[in-house]
Structure formats: structure tokens, C-alpha cells
mmCIF file of C-alpha atoms in Angstrom:
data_model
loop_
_atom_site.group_PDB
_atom_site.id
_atom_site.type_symbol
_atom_site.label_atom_id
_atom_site.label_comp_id
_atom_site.label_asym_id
_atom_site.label_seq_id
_atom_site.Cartn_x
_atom_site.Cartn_y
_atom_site.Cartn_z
ATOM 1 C CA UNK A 13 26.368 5.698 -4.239
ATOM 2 C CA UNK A 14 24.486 8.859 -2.996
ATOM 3 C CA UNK A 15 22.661 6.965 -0.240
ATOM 4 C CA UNK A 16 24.376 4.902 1.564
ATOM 5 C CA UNK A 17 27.862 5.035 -0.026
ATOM 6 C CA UNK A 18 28.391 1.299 -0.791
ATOM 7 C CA UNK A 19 29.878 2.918 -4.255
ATOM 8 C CA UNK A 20 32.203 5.745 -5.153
ATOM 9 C CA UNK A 21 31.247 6.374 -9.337
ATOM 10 C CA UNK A 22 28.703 5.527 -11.681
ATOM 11 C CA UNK A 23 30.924 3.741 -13.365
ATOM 12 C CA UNK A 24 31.078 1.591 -10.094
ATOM 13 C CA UNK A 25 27.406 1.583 -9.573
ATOM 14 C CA UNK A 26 26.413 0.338 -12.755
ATOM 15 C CA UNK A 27 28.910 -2.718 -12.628
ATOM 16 C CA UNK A 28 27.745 -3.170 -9.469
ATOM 17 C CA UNK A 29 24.370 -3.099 -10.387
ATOM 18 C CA UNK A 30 24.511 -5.622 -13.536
ATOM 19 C CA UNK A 31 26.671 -8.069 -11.521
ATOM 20 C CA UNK A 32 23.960 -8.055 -9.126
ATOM 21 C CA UNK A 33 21.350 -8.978 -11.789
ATOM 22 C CA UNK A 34 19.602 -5.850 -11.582
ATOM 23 C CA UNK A 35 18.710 -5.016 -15.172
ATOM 24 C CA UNK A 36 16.604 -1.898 -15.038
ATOM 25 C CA UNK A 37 17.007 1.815 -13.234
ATOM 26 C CA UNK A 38 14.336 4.024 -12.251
ATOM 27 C CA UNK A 39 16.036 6.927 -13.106
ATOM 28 C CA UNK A 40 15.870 10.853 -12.493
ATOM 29 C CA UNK A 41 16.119 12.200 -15.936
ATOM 30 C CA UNK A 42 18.290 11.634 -18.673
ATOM 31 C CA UNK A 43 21.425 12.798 -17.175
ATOM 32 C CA UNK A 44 23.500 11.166 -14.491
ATOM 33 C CA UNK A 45 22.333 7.979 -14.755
ATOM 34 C CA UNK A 46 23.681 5.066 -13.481
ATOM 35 C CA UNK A 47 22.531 2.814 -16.180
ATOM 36 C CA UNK A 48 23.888 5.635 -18.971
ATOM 37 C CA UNK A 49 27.565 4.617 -17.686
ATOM 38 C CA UNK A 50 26.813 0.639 -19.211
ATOM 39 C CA UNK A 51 28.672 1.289 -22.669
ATOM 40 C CA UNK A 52 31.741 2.889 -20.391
ATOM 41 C CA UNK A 53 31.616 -0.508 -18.241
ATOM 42 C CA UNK A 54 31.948 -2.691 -21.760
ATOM 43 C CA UNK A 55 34.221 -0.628 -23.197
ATOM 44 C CA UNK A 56 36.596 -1.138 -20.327
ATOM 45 C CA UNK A 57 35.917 -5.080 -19.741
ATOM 46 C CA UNK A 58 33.820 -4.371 -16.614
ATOM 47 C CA UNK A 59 30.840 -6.264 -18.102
ATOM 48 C CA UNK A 60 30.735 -8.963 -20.642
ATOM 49 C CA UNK A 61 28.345 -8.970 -23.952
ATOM 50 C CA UNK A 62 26.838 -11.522 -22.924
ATOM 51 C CA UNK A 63 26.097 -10.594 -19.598
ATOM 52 C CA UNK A 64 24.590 -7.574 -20.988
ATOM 53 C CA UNK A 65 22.246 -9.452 -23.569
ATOM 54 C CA UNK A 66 21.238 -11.583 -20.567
ATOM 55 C CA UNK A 67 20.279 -8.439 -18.657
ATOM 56 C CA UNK A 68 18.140 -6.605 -21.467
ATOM 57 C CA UNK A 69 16.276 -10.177 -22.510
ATOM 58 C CA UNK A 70 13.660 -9.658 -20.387
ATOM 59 C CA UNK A 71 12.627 -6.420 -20.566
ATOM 60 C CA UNK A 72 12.024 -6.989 -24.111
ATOM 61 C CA UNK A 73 10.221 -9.884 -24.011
ATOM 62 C CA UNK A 74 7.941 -8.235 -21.595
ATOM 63 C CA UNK A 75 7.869 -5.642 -23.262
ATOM 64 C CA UNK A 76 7.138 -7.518 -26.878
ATOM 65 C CA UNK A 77 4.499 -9.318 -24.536
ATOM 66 C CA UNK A 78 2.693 -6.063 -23.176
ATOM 67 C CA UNK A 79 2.622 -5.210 -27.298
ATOM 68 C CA UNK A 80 4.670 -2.054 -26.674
ATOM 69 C CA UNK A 81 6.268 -2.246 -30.105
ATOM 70 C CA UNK A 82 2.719 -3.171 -31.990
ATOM 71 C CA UNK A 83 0.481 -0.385 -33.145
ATOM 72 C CA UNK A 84 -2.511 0.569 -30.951
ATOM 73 C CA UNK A 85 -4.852 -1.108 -34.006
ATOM 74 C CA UNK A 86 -3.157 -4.471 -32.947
ATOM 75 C CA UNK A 87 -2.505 -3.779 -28.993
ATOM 76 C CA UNK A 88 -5.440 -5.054 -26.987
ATOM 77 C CA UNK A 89 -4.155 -3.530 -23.699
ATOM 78 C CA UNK A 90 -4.451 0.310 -25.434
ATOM 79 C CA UNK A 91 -8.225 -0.070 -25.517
ATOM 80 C CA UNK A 92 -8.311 -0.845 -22.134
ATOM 81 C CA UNK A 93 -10.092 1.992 -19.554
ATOM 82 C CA UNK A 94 -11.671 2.524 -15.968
ATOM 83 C CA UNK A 95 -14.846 0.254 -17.220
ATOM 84 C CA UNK A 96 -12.660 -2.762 -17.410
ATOM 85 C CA UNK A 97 -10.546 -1.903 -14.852
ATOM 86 C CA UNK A 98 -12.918 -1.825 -12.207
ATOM 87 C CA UNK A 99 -15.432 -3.829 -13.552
ATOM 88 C CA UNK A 100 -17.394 -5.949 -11.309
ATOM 89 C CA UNK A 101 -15.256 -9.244 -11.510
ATOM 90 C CA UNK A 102 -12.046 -7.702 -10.804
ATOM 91 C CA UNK A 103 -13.515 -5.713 -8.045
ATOM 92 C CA UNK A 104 -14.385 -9.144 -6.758
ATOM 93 C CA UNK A 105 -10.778 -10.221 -7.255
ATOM 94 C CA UNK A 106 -9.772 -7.336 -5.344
ATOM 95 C CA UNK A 107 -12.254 -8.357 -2.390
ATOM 96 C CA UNK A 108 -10.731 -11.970 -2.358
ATOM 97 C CA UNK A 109 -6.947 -10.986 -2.255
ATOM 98 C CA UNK A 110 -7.895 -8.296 0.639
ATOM 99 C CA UNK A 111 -9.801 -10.964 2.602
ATOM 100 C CA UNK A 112 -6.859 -13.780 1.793
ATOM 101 C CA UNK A 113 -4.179 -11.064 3.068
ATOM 102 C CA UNK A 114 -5.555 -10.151 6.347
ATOM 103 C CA UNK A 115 -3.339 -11.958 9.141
ATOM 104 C CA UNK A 116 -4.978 -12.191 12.672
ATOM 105 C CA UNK A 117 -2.239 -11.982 15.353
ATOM 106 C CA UNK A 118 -4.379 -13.336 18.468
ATOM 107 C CA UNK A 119 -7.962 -14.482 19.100
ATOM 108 C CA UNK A 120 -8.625 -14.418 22.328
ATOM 109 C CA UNK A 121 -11.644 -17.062 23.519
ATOM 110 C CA UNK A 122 -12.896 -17.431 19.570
ATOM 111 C CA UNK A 123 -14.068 -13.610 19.925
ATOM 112 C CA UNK A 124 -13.797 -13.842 16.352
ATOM 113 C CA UNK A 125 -15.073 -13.904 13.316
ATOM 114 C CA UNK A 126 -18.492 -12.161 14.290
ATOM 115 C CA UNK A 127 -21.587 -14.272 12.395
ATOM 116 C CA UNK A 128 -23.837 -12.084 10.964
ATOM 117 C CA UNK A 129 -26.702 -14.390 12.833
ATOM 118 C CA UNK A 130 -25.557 -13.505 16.707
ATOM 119 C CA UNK A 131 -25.759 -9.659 15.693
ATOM 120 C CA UNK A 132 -29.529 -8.427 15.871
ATOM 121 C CA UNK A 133 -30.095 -6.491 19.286
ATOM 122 C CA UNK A 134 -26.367 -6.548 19.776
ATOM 123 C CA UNK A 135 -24.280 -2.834 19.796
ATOM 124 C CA UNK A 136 -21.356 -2.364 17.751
ATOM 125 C CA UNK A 137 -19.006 0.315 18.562
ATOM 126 C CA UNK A 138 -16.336 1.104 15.531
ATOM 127 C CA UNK A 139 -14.166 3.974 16.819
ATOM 128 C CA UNK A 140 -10.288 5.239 16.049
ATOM 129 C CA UNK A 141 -9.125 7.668 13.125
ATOM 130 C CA UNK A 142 -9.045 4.802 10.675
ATOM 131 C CA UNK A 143 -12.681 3.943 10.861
ATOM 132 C CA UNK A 144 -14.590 6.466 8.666
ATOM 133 C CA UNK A 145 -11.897 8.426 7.143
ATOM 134 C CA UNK A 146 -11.577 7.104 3.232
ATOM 135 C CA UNK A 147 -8.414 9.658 2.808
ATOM 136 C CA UNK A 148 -6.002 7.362 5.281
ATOM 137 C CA UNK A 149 -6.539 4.180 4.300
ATOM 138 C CA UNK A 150 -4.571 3.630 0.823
ATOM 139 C CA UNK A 151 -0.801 3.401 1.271
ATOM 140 C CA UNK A 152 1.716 4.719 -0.357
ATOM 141 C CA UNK A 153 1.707 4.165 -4.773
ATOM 142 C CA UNK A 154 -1.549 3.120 -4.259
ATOM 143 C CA UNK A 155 -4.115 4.644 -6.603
ATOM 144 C CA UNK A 156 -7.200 6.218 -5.372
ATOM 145 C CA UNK A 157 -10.672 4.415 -6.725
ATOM 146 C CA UNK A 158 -13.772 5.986 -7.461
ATOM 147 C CA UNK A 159 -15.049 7.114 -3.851
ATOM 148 C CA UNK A 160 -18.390 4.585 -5.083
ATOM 149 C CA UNK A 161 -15.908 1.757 -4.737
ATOM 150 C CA UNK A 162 -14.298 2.995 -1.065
ATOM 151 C CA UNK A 163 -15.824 0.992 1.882
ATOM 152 C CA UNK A 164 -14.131 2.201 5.327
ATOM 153 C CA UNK A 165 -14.034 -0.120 8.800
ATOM 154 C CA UNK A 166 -17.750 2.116 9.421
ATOM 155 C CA UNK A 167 -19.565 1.395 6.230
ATOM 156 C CA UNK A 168 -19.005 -2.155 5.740
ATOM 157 C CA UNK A 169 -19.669 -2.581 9.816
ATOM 158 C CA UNK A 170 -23.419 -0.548 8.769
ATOM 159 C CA UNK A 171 -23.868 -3.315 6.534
ATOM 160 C CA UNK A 172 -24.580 -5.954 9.396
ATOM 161 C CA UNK A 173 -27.671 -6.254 11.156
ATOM 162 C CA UNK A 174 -26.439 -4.474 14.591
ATOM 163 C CA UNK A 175 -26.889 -0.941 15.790
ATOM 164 C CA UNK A 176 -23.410 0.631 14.971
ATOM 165 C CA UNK A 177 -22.174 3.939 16.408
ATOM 166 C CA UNK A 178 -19.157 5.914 15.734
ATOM 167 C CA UNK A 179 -16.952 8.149 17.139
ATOM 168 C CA UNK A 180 -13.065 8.704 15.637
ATOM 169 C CA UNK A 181 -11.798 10.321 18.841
ATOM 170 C CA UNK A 182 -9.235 12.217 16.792
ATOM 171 C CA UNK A 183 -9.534 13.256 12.783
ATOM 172 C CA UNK A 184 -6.095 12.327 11.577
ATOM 173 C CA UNK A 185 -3.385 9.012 12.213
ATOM 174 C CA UNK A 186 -1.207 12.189 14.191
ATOM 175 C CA UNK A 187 -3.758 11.903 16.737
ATOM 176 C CA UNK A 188 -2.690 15.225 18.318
ATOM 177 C CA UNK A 189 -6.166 16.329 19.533
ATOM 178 C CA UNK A 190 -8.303 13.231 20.895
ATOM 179 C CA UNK A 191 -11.829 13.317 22.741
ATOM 180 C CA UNK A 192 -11.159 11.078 24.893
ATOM 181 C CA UNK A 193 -15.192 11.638 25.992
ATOM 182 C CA UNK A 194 -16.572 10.833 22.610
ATOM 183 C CA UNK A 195 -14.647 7.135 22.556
ATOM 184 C CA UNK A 196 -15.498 6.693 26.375
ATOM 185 C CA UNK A 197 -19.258 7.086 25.797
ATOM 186 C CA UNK A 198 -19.210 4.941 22.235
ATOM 187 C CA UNK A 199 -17.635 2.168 23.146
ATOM 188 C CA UNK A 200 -18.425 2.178 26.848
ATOM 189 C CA UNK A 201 -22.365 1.351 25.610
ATOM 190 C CA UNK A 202 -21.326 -1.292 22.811
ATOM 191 C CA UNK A 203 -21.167 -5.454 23.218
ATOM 192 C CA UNK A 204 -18.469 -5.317 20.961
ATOM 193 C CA UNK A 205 -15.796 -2.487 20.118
ATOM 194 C CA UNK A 206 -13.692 -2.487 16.961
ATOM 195 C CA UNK A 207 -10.890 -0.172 17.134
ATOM 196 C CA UNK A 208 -9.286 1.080 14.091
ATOM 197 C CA UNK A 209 -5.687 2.347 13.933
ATOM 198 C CA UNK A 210 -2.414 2.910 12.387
ATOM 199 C CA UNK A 211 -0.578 5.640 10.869
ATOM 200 C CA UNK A 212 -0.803 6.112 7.081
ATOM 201 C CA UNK A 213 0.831 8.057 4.708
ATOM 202 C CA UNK A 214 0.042 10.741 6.808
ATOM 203 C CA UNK A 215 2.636 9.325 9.490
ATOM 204 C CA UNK A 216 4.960 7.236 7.276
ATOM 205 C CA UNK A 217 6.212 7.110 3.778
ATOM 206 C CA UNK A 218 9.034 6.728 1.057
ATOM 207 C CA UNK A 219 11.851 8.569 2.742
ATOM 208 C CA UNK A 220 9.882 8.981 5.463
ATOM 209 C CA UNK A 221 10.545 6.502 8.540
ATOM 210 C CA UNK A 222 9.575 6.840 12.202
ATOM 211 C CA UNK A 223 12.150 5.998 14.705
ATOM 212 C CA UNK A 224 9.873 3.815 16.539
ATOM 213 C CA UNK A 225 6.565 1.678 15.810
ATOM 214 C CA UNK A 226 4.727 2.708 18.363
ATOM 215 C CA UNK A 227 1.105 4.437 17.621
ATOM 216 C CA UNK A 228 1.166 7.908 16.809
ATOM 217 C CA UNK A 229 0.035 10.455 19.136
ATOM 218 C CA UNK A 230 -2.834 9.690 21.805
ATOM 219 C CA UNK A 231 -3.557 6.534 19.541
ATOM 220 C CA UNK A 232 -2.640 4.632 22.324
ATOM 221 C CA UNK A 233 -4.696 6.073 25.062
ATOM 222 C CA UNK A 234 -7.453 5.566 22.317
ATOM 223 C CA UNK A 235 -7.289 2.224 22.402
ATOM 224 C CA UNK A 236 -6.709 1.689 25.839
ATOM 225 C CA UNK A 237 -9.957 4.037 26.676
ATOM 226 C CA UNK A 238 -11.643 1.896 24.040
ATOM 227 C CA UNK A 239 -11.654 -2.037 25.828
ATOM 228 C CA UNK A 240 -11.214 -0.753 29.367
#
């Protein structure tokens, strides 16, 4: 209605809205609500009863489910904290759906995946802002974990039995001021050059789109300078 103008009222909205099967509003406040205006719409034969109860069925039994109406004493979720939450098997978890999500677009003569046994005496060059910067890599509603628990591109490369070097060529995804120098003389020395970069929440959020996709600022020249 505000947006994109698809509806005139909240009266509208809401029909709208429940005849689309949406059944719950993240709202602004307890005024002006879409979702406030549901009473109006069955008063006036917008909306059926039972299309109502249909909507609100779920969030109750997820809710009932999730123990919300149970005191704490009986809720086993309300004794829950950060020990359980990032305890060592669901940081595991966490490793597994991050590996299982990756999604390699091209790989060019079976360059990849690098075995841990062909690495001793080689040089590994990880360069870009993306590689050593733990601020820029969580996206948007993500939460923040302990910094203990952060591994960057750099710190898990350290971890393999090469000799890595670094160099971020700029600080930030913006990428405004780049050393072009720094990347030249990194990677320029290395048998194999990872490149990390993107944009971040720094770049791109909620309400925040770019007009294009390309890389931000000298980003591009990075990489470019980087497998030359």
C-alpha cells in the first residue's frame, strides 16, 4: 500500500493479505496496522470465519509447540543460552551446511579443490577486502558470534601446510582507495592466488539496492591485477 501501491486502504491490504494466505504482519507498532483492520474486514463480509481460523491455526500451534503459553519451570527452550547454542556439535552443523551451500560456478582444468598433500613448498597468496576482515563477512540479520568462533578466507588458508601471504589491497567492500602495489607483489610471487570479494552490508542491504552487480569500486582492477 505504501510501497508499491498495489493497495489503496488497510482495509484493502489486509483482505488482500489473508486471501493471499499470509497470516502474520511484522508490524511497526501498535497503530496503523494492517493486520489491526481484520475485525473491520469480517464485520463487512470481506473475510470468512473460517478463513480466519484457518489463518491463526498455525501460529498457535507453533506457538503451543515452542511452549510460549507454558511457564518457564515447564519450557525447555527458556533454559537455553550461548553454551548450547554454540556448543561444539552445532558449530559442526554450522560447518556442514556452509560447506553443502557453497556453489562453484567454473573449474577450470580441475584447479580445484586444493589437497592439503600437494601444498608443502607451494605459496599461497589470499588477497581482496574479504580475506581478513571478520566485520564484512556476515550478511544482513545475521548475528555476530563470538570473534573465537570467526574464521576469515586468511585464517582457515594459515591452517594448511603452505606459506600464505596477505595483502587486502583496499580495507573496505567500497574499495575506494586500493594499492594496487601491495596485490601486485602478493600474488605476483604465489603458485596459487585466492581472491576474495564482494560487497557486504557495507555495499548492499534491506532498502538498500545497487543499480548494477558489478564489483564495487577498484574491486575489479583487484582482481584483474590479482591472476594477470
Amino acid at each position: 500500500m505504501l510501497g508499491h501501491h498495489y493497495t489503496s486502504t488497510f482495509l484493502e491490504t489486509a483482505v488482500a493479505s489473508m486471501n493471499a494466505g499470509c497470516n502474520l504482519e511484522l508490524s511497526y507498532g501498535l497503530r496503523n496496522n494492517v493486520f489491526m483492520h481484520i475485525t473491520q474486514a469480517l464485520a463487512t463480509g470481506n473475510i470468512t470465519l473460517q478463513m480466519l481460523r484457518d489463518r491463526v491455526r498455525p501460529l498457535f500451534y507453533t506457538r503451543m509447540r515452542l511452549g510460549e503459553f507454558d511457564p518457564p519451570a515447564m519450557n525447555p527452550y527458556s533454559t537455553l543460552d550461548l553454551s548450547v547454542v554454540q556448543s561444539p556439535e552445532h558449530r559442526n552443523l554450522s560447518l556442514e551446511a556452509a560447506i553443502k551451500s557453497f556453489v562453484l560456478l567454473k573449474n577450470v582444468r580441475g584447479t580445484l579443490p586444493l589437497h592439503a598433500q600437494d601444498l608443502p613448498g607451494k605459496r599461497l597468496a589470499v588477497v581482496g577486502p574479504f580475506a581478513d576482515n571478520p566485520r564484512v563477512l556476515f550478511g544482513d540479520y545475521a548475528p555476530v558470534p563470538e570473534p573465537k568462533y570467526i574464521h576469515t578466507p586468511r585464517r582457515g588458508l594459515e591452517t594448511l601446510p603452505a606459506n600464505v601471504s596477505f595483502a587486502a589491497g583496499c580495507r573496505e567492500p567500497w574499495c575506494q582507495q586500493y594499492s594496487r602495489a601491495e596485490v601486485v607483489a602478493v600474488a605476483g610471487a604465489a603458485d596459487v592466488v585466492v581472491v576474495c570479494l564482494g560487497t557486504g552490508l557495507d555495499v548492499e542491504t534491506e532498502a538498500k539496492d545497487r543499480r548494477d552487480l558489478s564489483l564495487p569500486g577498484h574491486q575489479l582492477e583487484l582482481l584483474q591485477d590479482a591472476v594477470q
